Every structure is written in C-alpha cells, then in structure tokens.
CSV table of C-alpha atoms in Angstrom, one decimal:
chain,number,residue,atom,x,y,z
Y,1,UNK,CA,0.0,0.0,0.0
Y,2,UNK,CA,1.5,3.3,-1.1
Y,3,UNK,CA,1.6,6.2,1.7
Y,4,UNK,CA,-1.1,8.8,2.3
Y,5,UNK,CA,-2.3,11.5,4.1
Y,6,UNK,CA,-5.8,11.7,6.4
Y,7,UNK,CA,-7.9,14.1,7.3
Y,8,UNK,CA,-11.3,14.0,9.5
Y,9,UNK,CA,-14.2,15.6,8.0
Y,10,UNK,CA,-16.1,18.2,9.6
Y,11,UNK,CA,-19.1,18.3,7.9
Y,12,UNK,CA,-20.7,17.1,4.6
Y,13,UNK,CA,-19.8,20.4,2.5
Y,14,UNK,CA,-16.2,20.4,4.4
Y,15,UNK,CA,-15.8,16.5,2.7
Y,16,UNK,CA,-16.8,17.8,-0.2
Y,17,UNK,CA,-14.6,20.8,-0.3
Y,18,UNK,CA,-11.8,19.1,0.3
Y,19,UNK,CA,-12.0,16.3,-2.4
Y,20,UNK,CA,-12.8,18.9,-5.1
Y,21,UNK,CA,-9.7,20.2,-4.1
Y,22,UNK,CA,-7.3,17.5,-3.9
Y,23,UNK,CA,-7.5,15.0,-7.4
Y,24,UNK,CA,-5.6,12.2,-5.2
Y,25,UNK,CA,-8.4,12.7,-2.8
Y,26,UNK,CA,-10.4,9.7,-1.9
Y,27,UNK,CA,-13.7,9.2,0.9
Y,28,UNK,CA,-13.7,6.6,3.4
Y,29,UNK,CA,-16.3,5.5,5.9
Y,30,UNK,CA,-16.3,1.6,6.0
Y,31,UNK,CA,-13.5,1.0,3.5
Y,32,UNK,CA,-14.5,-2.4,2.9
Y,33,UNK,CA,-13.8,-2.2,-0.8
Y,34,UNK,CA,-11.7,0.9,-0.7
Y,35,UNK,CA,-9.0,-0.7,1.8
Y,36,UNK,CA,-8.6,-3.8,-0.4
Y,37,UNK,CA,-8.4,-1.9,-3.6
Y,38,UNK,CA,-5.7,0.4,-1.7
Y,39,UNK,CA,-3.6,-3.1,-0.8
Y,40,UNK,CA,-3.3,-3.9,-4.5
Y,41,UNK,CA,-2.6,-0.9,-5.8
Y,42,UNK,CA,-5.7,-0.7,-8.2
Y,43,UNK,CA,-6.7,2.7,-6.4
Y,44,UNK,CA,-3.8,4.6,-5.0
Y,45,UNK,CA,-5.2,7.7,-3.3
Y,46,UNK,CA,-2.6,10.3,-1.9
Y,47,UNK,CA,-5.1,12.0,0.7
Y,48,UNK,CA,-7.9,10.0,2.2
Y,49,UNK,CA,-11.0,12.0,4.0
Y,50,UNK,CA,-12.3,10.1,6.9
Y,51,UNK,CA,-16.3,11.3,6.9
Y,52,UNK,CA,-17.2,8.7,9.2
Y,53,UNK,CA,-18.0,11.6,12.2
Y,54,UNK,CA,-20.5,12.9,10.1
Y,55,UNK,CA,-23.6,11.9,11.7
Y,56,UNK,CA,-25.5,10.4,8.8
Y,57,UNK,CA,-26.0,7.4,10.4
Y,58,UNK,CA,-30.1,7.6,11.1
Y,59,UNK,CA,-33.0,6.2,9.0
Y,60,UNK,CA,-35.6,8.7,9.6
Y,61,UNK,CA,-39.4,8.9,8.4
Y,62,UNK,CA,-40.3,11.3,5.5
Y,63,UNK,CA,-43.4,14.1,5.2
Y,64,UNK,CA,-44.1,11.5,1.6
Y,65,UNK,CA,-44.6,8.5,3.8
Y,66,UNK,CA,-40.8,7.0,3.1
Y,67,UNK,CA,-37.6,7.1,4.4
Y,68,UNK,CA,-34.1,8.9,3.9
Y,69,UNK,CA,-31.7,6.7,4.9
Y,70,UNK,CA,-27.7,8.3,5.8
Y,71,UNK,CA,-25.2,7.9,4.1
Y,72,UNK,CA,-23.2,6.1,6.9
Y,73,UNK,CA,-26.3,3.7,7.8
Y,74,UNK,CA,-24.6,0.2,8.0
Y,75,UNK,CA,-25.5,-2.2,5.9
Y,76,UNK,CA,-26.7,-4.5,9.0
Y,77,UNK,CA,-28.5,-1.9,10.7
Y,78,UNK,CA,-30.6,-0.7,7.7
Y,79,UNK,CA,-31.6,-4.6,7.1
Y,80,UNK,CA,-32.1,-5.0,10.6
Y,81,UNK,CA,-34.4,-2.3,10.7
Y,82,UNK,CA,-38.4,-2.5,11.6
Y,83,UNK,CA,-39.9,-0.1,9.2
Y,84,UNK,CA,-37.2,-1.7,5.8
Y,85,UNK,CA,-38.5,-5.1,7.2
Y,86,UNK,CA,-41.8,-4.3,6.8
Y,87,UNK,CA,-42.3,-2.0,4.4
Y,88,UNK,CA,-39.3,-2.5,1.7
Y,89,UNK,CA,-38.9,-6.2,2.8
Y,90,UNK,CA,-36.7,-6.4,-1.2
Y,91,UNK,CA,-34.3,-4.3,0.1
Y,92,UNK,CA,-33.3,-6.2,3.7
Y,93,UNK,CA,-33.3,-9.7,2.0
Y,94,UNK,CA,-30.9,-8.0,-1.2
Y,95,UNK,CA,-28.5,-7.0,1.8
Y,96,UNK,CA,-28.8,-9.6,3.8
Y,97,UNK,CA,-27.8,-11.9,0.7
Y,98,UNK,CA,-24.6,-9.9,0.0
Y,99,UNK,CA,-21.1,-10.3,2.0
Y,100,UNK,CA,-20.9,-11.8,5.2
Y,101,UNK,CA,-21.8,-10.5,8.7
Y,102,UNK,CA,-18.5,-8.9,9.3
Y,103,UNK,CA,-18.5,-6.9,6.2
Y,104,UNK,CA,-22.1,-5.7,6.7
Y,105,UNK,CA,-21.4,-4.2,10.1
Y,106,UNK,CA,-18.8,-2.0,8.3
Y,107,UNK,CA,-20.2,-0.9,4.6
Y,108,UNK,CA,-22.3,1.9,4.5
Y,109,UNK,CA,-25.1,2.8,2.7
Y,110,UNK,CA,-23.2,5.2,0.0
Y,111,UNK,CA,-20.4,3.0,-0.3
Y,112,UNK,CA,-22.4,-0.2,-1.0
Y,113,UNK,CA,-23.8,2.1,-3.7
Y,114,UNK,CA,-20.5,2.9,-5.0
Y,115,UNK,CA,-18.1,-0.3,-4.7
Y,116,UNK,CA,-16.3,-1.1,-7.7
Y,117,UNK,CA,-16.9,-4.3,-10.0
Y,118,UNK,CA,-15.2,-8.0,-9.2
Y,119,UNK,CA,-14.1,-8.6,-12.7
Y,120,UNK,CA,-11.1,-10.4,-12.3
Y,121,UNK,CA,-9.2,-8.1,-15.2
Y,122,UNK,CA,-9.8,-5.2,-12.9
Y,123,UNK,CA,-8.2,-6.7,-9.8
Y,124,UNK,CA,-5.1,-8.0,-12.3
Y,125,UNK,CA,-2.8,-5.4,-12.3
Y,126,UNK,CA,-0.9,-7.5,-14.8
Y,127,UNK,CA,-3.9,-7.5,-17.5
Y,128,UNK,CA,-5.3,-4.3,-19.5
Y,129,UNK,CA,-8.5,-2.8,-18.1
Y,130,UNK,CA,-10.3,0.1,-19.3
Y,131,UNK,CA,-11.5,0.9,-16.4
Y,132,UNK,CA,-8.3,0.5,-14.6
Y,133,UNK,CA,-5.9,2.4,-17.0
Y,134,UNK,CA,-8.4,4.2,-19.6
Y,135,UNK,CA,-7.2,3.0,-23.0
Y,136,UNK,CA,-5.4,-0.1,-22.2
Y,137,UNK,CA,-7.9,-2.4,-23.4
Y,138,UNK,CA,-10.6,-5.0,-21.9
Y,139,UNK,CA,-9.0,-8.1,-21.4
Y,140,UNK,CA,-12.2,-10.0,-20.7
Y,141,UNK,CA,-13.5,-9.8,-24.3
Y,142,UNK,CA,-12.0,-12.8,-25.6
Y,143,UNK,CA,-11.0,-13.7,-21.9
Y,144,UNK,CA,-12.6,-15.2,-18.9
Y,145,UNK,CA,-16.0,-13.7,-19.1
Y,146,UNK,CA,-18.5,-16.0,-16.8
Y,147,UNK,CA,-19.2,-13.7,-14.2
Y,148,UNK,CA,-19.3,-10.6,-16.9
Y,149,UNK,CA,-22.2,-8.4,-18.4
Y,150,UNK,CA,-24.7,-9.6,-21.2
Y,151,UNK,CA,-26.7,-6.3,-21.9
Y,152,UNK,CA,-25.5,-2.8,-21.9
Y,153,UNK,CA,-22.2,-3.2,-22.4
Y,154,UNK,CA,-19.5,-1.8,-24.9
Y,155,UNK,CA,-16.4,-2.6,-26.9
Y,156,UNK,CA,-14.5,-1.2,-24.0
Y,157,UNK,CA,-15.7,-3.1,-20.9
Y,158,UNK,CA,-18.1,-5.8,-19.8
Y,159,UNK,CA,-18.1,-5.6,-16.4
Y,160,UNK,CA,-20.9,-5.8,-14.3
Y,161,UNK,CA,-21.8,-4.1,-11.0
Y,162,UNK,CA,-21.5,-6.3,-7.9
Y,163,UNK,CA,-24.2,-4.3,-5.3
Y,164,UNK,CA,-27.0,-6.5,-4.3
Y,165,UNK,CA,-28.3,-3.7,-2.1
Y,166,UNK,CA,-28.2,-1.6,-5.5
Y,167,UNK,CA,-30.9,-3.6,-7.4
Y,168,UNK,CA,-33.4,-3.6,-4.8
Y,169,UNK,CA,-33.0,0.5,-4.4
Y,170,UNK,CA,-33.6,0.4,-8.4
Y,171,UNK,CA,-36.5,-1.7,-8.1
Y,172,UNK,CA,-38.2,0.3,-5.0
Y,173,UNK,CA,-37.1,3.9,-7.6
Y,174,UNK,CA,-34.9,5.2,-4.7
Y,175,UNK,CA,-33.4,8.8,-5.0
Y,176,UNK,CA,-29.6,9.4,-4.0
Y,177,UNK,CA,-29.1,13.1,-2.1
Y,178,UNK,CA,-25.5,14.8,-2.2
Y,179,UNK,CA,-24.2,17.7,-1.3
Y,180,UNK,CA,-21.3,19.4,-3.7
Y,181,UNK,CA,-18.4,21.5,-2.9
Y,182,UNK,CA,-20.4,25.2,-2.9
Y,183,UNK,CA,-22.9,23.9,-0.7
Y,184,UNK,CA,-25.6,23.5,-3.1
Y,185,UNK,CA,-27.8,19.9,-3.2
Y,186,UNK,CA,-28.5,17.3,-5.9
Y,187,UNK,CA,-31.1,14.5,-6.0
Y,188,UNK,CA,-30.4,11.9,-8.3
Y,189,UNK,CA,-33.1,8.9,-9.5
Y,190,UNK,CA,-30.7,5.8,-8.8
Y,191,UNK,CA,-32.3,4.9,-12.2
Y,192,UNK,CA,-29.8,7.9,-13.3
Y,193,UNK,CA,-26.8,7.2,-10.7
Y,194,UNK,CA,-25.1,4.1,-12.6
Y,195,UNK,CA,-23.4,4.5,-15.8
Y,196,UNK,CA,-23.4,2.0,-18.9
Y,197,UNK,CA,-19.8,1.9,-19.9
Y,198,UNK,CA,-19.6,3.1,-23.6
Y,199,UNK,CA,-16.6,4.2,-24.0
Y,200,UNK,CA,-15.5,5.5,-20.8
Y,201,UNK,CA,-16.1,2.9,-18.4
Y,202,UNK,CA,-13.7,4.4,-15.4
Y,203,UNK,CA,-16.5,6.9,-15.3
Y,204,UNK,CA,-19.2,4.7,-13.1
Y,205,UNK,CA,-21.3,7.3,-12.1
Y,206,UNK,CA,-22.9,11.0,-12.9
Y,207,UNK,CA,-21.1,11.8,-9.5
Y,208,UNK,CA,-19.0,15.1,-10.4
Y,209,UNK,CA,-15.7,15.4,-8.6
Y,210,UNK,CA,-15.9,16.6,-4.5
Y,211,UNK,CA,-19.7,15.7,-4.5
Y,212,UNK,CA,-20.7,13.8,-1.7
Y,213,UNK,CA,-23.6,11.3,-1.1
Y,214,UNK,CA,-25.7,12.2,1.8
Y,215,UNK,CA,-28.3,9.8,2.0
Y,216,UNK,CA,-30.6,7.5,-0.1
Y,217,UNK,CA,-34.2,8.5,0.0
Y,218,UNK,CA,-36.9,5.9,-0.2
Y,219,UNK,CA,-40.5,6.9,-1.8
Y,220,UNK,CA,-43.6,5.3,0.1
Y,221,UNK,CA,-44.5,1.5,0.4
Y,222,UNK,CA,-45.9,0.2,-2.7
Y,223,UNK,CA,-46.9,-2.8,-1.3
Y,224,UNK,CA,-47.1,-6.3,-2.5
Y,225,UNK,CA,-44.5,-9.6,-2.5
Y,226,UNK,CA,-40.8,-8.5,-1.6
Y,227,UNK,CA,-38.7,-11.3,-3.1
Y,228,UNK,CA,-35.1,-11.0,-4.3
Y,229,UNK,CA,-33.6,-14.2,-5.8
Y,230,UNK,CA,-29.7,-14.4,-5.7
Y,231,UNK,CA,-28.0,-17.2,-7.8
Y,232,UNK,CA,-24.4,-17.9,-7.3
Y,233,UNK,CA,-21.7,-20.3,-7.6
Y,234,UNK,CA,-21.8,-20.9,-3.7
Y,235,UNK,CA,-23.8,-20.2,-1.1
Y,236,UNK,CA,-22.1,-17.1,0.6
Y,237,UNK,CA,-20.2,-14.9,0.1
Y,238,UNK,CA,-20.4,-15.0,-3.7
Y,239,UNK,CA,-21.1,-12.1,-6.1
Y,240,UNK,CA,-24.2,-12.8,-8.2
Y,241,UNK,CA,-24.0,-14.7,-11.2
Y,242,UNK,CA,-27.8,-13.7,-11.7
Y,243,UNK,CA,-30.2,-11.9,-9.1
Y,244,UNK,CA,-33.8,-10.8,-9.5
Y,245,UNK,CA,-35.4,-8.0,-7.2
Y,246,UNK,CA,-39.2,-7.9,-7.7
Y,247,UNK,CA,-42.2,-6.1,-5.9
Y,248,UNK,CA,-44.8,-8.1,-7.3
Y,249,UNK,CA,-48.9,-7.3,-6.6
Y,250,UNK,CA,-51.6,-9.5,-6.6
Y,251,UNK,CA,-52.8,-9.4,-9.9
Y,252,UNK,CA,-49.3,-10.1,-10.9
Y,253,UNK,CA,-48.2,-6.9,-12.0
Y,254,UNK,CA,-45.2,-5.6,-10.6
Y,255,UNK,CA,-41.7,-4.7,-10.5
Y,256,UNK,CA,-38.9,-6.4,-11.7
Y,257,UNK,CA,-34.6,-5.6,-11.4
Y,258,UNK,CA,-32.0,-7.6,-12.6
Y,259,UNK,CA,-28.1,-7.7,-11.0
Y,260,UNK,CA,-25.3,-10.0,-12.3
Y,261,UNK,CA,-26.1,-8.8,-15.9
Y,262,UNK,CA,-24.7,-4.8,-16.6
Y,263,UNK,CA,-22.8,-2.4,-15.6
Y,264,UNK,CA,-25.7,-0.9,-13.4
Y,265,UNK,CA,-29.1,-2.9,-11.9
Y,266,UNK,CA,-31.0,-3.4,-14.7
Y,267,UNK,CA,-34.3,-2.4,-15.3
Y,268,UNK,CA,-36.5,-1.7,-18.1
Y,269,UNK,CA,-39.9,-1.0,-17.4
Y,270,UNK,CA,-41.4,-1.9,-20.3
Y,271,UNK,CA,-40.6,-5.4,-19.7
Y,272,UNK,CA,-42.7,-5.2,-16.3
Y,273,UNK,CA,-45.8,-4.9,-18.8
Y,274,UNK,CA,-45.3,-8.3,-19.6
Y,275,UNK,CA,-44.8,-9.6,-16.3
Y,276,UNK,CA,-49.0,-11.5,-16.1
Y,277,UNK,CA,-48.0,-13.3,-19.6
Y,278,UNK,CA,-44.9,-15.0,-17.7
Y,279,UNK,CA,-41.1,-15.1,-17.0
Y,280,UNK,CA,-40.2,-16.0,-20.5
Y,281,UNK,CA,-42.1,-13.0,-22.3
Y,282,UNK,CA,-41.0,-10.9,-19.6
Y,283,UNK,CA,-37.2,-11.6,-20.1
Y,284,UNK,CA,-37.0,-11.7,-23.5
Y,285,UNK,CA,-38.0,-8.1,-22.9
Y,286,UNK,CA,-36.1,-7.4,-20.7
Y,287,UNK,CA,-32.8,-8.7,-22.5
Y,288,UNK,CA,-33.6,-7.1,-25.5
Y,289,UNK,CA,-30.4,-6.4,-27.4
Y,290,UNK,CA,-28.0,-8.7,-24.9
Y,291,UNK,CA,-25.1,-9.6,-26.3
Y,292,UNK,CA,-23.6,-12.3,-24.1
Y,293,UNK,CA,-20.2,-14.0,-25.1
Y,294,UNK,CA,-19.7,-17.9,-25.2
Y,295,UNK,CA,-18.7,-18.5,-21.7
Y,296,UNK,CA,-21.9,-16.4,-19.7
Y,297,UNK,CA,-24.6,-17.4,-22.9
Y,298,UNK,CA,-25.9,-19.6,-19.9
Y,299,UNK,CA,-27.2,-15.9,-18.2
Y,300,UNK,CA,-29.8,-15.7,-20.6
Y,301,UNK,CA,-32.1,-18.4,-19.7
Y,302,UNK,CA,-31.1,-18.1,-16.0
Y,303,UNK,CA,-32.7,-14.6,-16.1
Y,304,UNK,CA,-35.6,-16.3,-17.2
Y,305,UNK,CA,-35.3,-19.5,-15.1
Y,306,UNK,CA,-34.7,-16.9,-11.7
Y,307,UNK,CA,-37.3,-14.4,-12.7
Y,308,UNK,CA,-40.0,-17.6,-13.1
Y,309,UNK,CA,-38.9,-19.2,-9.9
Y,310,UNK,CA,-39.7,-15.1,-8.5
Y,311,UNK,CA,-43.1,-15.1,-10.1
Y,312,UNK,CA,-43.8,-18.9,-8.9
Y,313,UNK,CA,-43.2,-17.9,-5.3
Y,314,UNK,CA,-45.0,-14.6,-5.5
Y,315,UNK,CA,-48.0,-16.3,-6.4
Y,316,UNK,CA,-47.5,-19.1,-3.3
C-alpha cells in the first residue's frame, strides 16, 4: 500500500470541499472495498478523508410516507431495521444476501452504492483494463468472461456491478441526495446514478468530482411480494451470477430488477408490462439487445429461469 495522508471531516460540504480540491483525494467510511483496492494498488489515493463523524447514520421517516436513509447507515442496521423489514422487505433480503456479517457491520449505505466491479481483469494489475488504466484495453472480451455483463455493455468493458443492495433500491425507484463543494444539493433517480460503460467505463457514475452522497431516499410503500432471488456459484459470500429484485402485486403486475447482468441494476420498465403473460415473455424483454459472449450465454435463460422461480413464489 503506497503512503497517504488523512484528514477527518467536519461536515458534509467540508468532505466535499476538500475532495474537489485535492484529485488524489479519496472518501472513506467503511472502506471495505476501498481498503482492499488500496492493498493492490488498483486505487492509489494520496489524501484519504475520513467522513465517518458525520452523523449520517439515522434512517428517519419522510413528510411523503418514506424514508431517507444516511449515508453512513450500516449495511446490517438498515436490514435490521423494523420499518425496511416491513415495508421495503426487497431491500433487507438483497442485503442480507450480499457479504458476510463482518462486512455488513462495516459498509455503508453510500459505499455499497458505489463499490467497484469483481471482474477479475480489474483486480489484475498484470492484465489491460479500461476501467483500470483508460485506453489499455478490456481483457475479458476474448478472456474469462463467466461472471461478466450480457446487456449494456460496450467494446471497452463488460463488467458488471456487484451491489446486491443496489438492485433492490432500483426496483423500489430510490433517490440518491449529495451535497457538492459550494454547498448547493442534488437528487439523483438511482435509475440515473449508474453509468453504462460506452466508452469510458472508469466513469461509473454521474457523480461530479468533491460531490458527496448524503443519503438515499426511499418513496412510500408500494406494497405487494418482496422477493429477491440471488444465484451464485456458492452459497455465501459470492457475487451474483444472476439476481432478480421484484415487488410483485396481486394481480401479478409488478416490479422487476436484474443484478449480475450490466454495468448498473437493470431495469426496463417496459418489460414489467409483460410480467402476467410469464417469466419467458417478460425476459426476453427485458434482454432485448443482450449480447452475451460464449462462456456467460448460460445468463440468458437463468434470467428467465430466476425471474419464473420469483413469479412462482409470488403467487405461493
């Protein structure tokens, strides 16, 4: 790990002033993806600014009925609590199906929204990656590609994004707050925070440089069947090879987002139109356009296969 200086924010706008000002500059609060990055030398930040003091560590209700969550809510706290148990049950069983215990107790809400991919290019230094060193080149296309994207992605990178937590904010339409470094506010459709890759896939979200998230903002129940469906090469701990988050009513209309697949959780609500003929005509919607290589082909029937299971249980 290459040396840096550390600072302890003061205040949101503080954080933010300071990272606009320094390049090298990089946030920490649970650093369970940062610190590991950091130990390979994938991200090599000069300045580090601790925000972790910040107080954004409540869930509180909203005038709309929802809830704002902080920025700093753990990931085990915010599954653990009563009101996201009963009321946005998707979203505790997508984080309680990601990491392990240890890790949970750490990440934070904003950084499980803005952990890096798990393609194993990215985390070999030794290998071009795009998103790595801009330009270099993506070895996965033409290289190990199981784990990798199917839909959205580009000639420069087929990575996918590894939040569970992530796909069940798309599917509930939860908004991200931040504060940038003159003070003024942003809120930001998580439909809008992710990036597809084109041809600048180091760029992974509309974030601009010092702005800080503040919390995540939850609309009012919708009701209905909270399932999320993770499939994985093991049992825990494991990145998603395919997950499905779904809010699903009783008529069998619903909501339906898809992890394991793009560079963002994927949704496309004209796909949920299709959800009361079945899983098949729904994913072949919802894939529209997927263009999987030879070694993760097999993600485009277990889309389907997942999101039927979803619909099977919903209707239980």
């Amino acid at each position: 790990m290459r040396a840096f200086t550390y600072e302890r924010a003061t205040s949101p706008v503080q954080a933010a002033a300071a990272a606009a000002a320094n390049p090298d500059a990089k946030f920490i609060a649970g650093g369970t993806n940062l610190l590991d990055l950091m130990k390979l030398e994938i991200e090599t930040p000069a300045h580090l600014i601790d925000v972790n003091g910040l107080g954004l560590d409540t869930i509180e209700a909203t005038s709309e009925g929802g809830l704002r969550i902080g920025a700093l809510v753990r990931n085990t706290d915010l599954a653990a609590d009563e009101r996201v148990r009963r009321d946005y049950g998707v979203l505790s069983r997508a984080i309680l199906a990601g990491a392990s215990g240890q890790l949970r107790n750490r990440a934070t809400t904003a950084g499980n929204l803005l952990q890096r991919t798990r393609c194993p290019y990215f985390y070999d230094t030794a290998q071009p990656c795009n998103k790595r060193q801009p330009g270099s080149g993506c070895s996965a296309i033409g290289g190990f590609s199981r784990q990798l994207g199917i839909v959205g992605t580009s000639e420069a990178c087929i990575a996918t994004n590894p939040s569970d937590m992530a796909v069940a904010m798309r599917v509930l339409d939860a908004t991200v707050e931040t504060v940038k470094p003159d003070a003024t506010t942003r809120r930001i459709p998580v439909a809008e925070f992710h990036r597809l890759p084109g041809d600048t896939p180091q760029i992974e979200t509309v974030l601009e440089r010092g702005e800080f998230i503040t919390a995540v903002t939850l609309p009012a129940p919708v009701g209905g069947k909270h399932l999320y469906r993770k499939v994985r090469d093991r049992a825990s701990y494991a990145f998603a090879l395919v997950s499905v988050a779904a809010v699903i009513q009783q008529d069998g209309t619903g909501r339906i987002a898809v992890g394991g697949v793009a560079h963002k959780p994927w949704r496309v609500e004209a796909a949920e139109s299709e959800l009361p003929r079945g899983a098949k005509v729904a994913a072949e919607r919802l894939l529209a356009g997927a263009t999987p290589t030879h070694e993760n082909a097999f993600k485009v029937p277990l889309v389907e296969r997942t999101l039927g299971s979803v619909l099977d249980e919903a209707r239980s």
